[in-house]
CSV table of C-alpha atoms in Angstrom, one decimal:
chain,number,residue,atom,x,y,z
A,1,UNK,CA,-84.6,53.0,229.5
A,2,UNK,CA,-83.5,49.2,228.9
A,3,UNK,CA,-81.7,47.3,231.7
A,4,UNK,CA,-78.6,46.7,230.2
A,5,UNK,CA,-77.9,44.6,233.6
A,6,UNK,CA,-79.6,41.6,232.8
A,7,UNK,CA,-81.0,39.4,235.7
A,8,UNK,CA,-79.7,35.9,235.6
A,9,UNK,CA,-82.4,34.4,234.3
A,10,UNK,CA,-80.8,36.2,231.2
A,11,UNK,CA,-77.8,35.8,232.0
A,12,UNK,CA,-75.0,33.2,233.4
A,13,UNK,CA,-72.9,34.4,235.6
A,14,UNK,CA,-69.8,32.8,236.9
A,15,UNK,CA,-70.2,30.0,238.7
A,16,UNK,CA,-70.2,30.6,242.2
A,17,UNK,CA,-68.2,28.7,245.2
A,18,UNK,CA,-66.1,26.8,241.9
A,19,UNK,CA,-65.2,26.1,239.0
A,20,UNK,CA,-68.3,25.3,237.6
A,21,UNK,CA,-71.3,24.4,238.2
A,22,UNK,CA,-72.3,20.3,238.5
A,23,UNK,CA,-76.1,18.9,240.1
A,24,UNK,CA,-76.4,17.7,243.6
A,25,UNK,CA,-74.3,14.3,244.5
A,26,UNK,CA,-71.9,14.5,241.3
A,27,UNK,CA,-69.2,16.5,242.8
A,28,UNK,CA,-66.1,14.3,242.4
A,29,UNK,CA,-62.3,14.9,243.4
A,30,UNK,CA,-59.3,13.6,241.5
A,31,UNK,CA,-57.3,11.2,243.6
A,32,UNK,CA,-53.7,12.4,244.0
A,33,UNK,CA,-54.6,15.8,242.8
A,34,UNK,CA,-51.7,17.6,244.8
A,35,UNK,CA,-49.2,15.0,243.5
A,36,UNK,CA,-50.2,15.9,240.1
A,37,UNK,CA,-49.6,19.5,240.5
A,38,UNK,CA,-46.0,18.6,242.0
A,39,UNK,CA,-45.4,16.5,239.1
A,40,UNK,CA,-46.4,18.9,236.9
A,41,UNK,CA,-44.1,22.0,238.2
A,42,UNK,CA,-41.4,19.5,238.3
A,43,UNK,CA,-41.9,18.8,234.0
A,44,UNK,CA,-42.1,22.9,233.8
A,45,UNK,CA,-38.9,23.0,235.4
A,46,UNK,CA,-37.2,19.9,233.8
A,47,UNK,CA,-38.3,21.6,230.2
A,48,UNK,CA,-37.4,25.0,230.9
A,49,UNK,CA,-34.0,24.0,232.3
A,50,UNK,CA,-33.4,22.2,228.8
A,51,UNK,CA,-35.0,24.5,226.6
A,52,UNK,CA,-31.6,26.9,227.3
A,53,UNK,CA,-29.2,24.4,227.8
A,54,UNK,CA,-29.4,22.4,224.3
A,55,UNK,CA,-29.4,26.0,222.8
A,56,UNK,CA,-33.1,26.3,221.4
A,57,UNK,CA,-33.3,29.8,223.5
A,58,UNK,CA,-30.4,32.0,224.2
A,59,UNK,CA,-29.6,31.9,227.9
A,60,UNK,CA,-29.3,35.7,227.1
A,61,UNK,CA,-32.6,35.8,227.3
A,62,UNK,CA,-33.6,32.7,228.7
A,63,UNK,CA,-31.6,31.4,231.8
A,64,UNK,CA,-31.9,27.6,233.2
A,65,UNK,CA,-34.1,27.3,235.6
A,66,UNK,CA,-31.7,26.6,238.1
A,67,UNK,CA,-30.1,29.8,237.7
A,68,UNK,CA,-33.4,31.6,238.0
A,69,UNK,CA,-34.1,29.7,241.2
A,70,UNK,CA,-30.8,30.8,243.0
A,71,UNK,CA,-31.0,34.4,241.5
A,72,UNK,CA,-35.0,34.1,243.3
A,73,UNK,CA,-32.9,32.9,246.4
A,74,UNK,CA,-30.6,35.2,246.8
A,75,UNK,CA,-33.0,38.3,247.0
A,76,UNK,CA,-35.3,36.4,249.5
A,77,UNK,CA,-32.1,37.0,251.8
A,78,UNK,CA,-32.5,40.6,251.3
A,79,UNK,CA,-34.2,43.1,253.1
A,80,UNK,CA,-35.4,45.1,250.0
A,81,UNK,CA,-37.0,42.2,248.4
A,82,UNK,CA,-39.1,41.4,251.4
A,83,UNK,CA,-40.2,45.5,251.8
A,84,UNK,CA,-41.4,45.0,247.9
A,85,UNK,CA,-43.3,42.1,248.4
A,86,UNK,CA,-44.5,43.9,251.5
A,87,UNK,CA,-45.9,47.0,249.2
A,88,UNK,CA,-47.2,44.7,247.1
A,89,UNK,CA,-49.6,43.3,249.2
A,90,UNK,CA,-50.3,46.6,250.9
A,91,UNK,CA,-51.3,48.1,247.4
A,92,UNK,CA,-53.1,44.7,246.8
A,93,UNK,CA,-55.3,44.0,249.9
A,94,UNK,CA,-56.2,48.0,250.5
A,95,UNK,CA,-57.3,48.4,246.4
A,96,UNK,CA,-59.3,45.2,246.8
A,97,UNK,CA,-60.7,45.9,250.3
A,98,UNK,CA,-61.9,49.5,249.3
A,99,UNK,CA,-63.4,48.0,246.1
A,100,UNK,CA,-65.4,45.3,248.0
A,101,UNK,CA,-66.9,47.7,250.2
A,102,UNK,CA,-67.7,50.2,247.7
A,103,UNK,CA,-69.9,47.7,245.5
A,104,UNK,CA,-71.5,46.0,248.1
A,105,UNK,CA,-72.7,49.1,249.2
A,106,UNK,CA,-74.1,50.4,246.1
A,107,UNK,CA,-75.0,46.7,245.1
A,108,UNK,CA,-77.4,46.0,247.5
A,109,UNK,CA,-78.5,49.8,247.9
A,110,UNK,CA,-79.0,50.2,243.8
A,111,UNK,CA,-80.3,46.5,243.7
A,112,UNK,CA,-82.7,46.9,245.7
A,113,UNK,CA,-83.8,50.2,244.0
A,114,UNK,CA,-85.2,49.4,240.7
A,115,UNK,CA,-85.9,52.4,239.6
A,116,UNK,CA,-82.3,54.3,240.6
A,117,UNK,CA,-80.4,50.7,239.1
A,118,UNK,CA,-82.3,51.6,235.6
A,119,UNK,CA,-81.3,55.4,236.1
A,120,UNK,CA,-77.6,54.5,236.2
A,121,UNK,CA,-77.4,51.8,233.8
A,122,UNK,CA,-75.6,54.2,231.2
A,123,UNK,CA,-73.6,55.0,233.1
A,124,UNK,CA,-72.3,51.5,234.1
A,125,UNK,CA,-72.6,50.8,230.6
A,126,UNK,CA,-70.1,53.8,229.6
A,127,UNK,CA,-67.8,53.3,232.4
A,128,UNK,CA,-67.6,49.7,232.7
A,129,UNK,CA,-65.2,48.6,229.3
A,130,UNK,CA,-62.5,51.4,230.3
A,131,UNK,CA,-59.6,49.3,231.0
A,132,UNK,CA,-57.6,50.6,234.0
A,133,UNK,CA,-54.5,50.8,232.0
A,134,UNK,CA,-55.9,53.6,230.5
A,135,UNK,CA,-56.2,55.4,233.7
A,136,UNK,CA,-52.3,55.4,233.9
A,137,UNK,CA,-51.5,59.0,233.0
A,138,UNK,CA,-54.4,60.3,234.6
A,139,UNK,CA,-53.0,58.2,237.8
A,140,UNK,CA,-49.6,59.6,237.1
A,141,UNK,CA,-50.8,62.9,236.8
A,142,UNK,CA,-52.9,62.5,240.3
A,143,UNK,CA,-50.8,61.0,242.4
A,144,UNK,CA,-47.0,60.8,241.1
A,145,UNK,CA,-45.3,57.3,242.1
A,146,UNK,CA,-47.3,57.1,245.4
A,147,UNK,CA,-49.2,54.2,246.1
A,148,UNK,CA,-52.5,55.8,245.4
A,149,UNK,CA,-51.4,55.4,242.1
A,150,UNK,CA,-51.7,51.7,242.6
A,151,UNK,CA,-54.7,51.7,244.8
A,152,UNK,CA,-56.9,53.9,241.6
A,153,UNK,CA,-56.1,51.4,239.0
A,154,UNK,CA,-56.6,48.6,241.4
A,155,UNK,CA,-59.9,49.7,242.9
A,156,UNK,CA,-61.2,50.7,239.5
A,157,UNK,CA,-60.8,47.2,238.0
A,158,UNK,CA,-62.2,45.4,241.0
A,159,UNK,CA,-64.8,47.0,241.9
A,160,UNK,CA,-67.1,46.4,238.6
A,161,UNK,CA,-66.3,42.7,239.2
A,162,UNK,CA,-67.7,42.9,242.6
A,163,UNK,CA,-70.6,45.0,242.1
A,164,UNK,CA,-71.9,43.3,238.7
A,165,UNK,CA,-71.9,40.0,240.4
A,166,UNK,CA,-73.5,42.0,243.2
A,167,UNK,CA,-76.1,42.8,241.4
A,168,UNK,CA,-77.1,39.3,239.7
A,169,UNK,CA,-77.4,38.2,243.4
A,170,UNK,CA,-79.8,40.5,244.5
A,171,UNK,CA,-82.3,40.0,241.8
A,172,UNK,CA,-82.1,36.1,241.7
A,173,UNK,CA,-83.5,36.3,244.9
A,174,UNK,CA,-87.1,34.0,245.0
A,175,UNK,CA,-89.9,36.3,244.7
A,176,UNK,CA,-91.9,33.7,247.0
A,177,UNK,CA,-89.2,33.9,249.5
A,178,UNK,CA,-89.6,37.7,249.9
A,179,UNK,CA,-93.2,37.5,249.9
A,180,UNK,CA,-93.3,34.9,252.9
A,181,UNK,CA,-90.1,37.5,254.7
A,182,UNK,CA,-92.9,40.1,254.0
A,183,UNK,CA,-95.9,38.2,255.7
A,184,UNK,CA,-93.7,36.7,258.8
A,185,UNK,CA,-93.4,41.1,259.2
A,186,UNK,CA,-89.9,41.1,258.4
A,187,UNK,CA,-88.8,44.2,258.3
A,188,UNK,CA,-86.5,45.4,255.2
A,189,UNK,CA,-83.2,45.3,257.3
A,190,UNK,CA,-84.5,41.3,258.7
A,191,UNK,CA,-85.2,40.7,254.8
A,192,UNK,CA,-82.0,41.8,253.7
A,193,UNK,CA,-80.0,39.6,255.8
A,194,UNK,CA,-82.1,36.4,256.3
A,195,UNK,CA,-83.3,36.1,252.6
A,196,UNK,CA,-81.5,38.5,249.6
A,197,UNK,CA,-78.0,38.2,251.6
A,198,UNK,CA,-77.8,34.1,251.7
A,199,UNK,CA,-78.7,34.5,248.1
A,200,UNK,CA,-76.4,37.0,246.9
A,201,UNK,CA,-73.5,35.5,248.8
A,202,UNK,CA,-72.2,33.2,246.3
A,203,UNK,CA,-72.2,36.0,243.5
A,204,UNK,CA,-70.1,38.1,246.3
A,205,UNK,CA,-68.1,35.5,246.8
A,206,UNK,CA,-66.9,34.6,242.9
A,207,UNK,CA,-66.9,38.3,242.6
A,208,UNK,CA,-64.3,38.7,245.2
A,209,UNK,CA,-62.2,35.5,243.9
A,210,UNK,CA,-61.9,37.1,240.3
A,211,UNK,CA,-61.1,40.4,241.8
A,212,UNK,CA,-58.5,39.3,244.0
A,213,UNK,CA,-56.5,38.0,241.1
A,214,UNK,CA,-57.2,41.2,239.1
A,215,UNK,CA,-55.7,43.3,242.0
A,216,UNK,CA,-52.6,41.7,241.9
A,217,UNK,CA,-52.2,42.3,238.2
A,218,UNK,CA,-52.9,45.7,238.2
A,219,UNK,CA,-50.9,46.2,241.5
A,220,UNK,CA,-47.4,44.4,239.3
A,221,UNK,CA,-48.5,46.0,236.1
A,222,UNK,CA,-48.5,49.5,238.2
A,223,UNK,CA,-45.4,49.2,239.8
A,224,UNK,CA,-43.9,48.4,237.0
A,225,UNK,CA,-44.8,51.0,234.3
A,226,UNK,CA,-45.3,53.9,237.0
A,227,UNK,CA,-42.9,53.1,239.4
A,228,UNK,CA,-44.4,52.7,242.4
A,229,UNK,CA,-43.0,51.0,245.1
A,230,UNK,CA,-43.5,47.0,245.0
A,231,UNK,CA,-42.1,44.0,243.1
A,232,UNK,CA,-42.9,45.6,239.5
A,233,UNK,CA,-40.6,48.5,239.9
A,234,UNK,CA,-37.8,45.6,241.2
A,235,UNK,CA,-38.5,44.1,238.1
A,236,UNK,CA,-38.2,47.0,236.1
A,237,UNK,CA,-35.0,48.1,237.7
A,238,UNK,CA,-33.8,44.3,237.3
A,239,UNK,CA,-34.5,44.7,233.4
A,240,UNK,CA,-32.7,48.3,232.8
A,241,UNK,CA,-29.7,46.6,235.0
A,242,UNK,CA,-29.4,43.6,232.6
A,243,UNK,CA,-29.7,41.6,235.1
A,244,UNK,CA,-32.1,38.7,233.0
A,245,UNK,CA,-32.1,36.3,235.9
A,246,UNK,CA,-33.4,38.6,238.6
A,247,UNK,CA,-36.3,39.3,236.5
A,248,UNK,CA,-37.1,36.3,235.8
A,249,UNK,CA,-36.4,35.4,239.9
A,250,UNK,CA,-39.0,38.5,240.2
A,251,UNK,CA,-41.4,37.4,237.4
A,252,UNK,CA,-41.6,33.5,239.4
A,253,UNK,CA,-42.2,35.4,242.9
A,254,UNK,CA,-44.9,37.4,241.6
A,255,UNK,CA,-46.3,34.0,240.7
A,256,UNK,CA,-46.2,32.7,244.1
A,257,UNK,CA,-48.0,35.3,245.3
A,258,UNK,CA,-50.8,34.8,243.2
A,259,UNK,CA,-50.4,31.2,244.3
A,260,UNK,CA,-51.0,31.6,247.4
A,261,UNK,CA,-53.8,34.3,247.0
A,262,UNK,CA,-55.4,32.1,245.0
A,263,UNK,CA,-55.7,29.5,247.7
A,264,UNK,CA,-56.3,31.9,250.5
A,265,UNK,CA,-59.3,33.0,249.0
A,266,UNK,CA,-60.8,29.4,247.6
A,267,UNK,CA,-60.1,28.3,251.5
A,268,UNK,CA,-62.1,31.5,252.6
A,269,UNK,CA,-64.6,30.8,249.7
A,270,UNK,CA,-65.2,27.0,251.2
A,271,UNK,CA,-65.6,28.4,254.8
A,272,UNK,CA,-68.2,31.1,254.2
A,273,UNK,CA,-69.9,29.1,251.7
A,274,UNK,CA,-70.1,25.7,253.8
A,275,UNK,CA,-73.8,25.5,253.7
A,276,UNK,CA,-73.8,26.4,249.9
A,277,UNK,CA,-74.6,22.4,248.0
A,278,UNK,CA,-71.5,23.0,245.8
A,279,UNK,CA,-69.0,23.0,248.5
A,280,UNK,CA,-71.0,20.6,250.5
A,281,UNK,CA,-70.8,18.5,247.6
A,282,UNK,CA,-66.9,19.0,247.3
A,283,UNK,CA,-65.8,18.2,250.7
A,284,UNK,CA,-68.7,14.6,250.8
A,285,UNK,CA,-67.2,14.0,247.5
């Protein structure tokens, strides 16, 4: 049977620890970087307060973005908004949690398992392009409006981002490396955590950074077509209320969440990765 998993000496996988990849000693920052992206949120705003007010969009369907900011205001005084925000990230951090353990188990088990990876490949193969949207009525069906809905569609997603990268770590391990673990007596437990996990590590680590922002789609787009509790069904209740500017308030939080996920998890890539030449080449830049 053909390995439809391709090692990465077929195959380029995302770049781990950034954005891309760039040889030793060119790593370079932009100066002023942070001012840039204030800058740049301040245009956003400037343009989509305009866009409204000079009558190219209805502000039936398009409010100023000062409105939208003090409709976002107003429900950050509000207990509710805080509980959905809360569910949110419950149905966000537990999907992704269970999803990272799950393929790093199997990863390294069926990666290091030649014979048992090739035996399942199929099925990867067949299960793998099955978008989790399509799991909805089968969630519905499960599980209702409970937060398990949530968590299957969640953990479903994530967990072929994890495991695939997963597995492109495990076999770019250096075949000289293992041999020299092998003659030092290393045993397959020492071998697995002094040479194939350093090496797998960054794969792990872009896996998890891709999957964290997949989570948090799938957690809003749940929530919002199911109904399960979180910032999607306040949106959706916000719609069928006509109340335009709460959703939109609602639509800009769920952005800052995936903000600040976002830079959680490049601050947590950095600090597990701090011996990897990429970051060390970003923070002697």
């Amino acid at each position: 049977m053909t390995d439809t998993t391709a090692s990465p000496a077929h195959h380029t996988p995302a770049a781990p620890a950034g954005g891309g990849t760039r040889p030793r000693g060119t790593a370079r920052t932009v100066p002023g970087t942070p001012l840039l992206g204030a800058l740049g949120i301040v245009a956003f705003l400037a343009l989509w307060e305009a866009v409204p007010r000079l009558g190219v969009v209805s502000d039936r369907y398009l409010p100023p973005a000062s409105e939208v900011l003090v409709a976002l205001a107003e429900r950050a005084t509000t207990p509710a908004f805080w509980t959905a925000v809360g569910d949110t990230l419950a149905g966000w951090a537990l999907g992704l949690a269970i999803a990272f353990v799950a393929a790093v188990v199997l990863g390294f088990t069926l990666g290091a398992l030649p014979r048992v990876r090739a035996f399942t490949n199929s099925t990867v193969d067949f299960l793998r392009p099955i978008p989790s949207v399509a799991l909805i009525p089968l969630a519905v069906l499960m599980y209702g409006t409970d937060i398990r809905s949530t968590l299957l569609l969640v953990v479903y997603a994530c967990f072929w981002l994890i495991y695939i990268q997963v597995l492109y770590g495990v076999a770019d391990v250096d075949p000289v490396a293992e041999q020299t673990a092998r003659s030092y007596g290393l045993g397959r437990l020492a071998r697995v955590r002094h040479v194939v996990w350093p090496t797998t590590l960054p794969y792990l680590m872009t896996g998890l950074r891709l999957a964290a922002a997949v989570a948090l789609i799938l957690s809003i787009t749940a929530q919002l077509i199911i109904g399960s509790p979180g910032i999607g069904r306040e949106i959706a209740v916000a719609q069928s209320s006509g109340a335009v500017a709460s959703v939109y308030a609602l639509i800009v939080a769920t952005g800052g969440l995936g903000v600040l996920i976002n830079t959680g998890v490049r601050a947590l890539e950095r600090r597990v990765l701090r011996w990897h030449t990429s970051v060390r080449g970003e923070t002697t830049a």
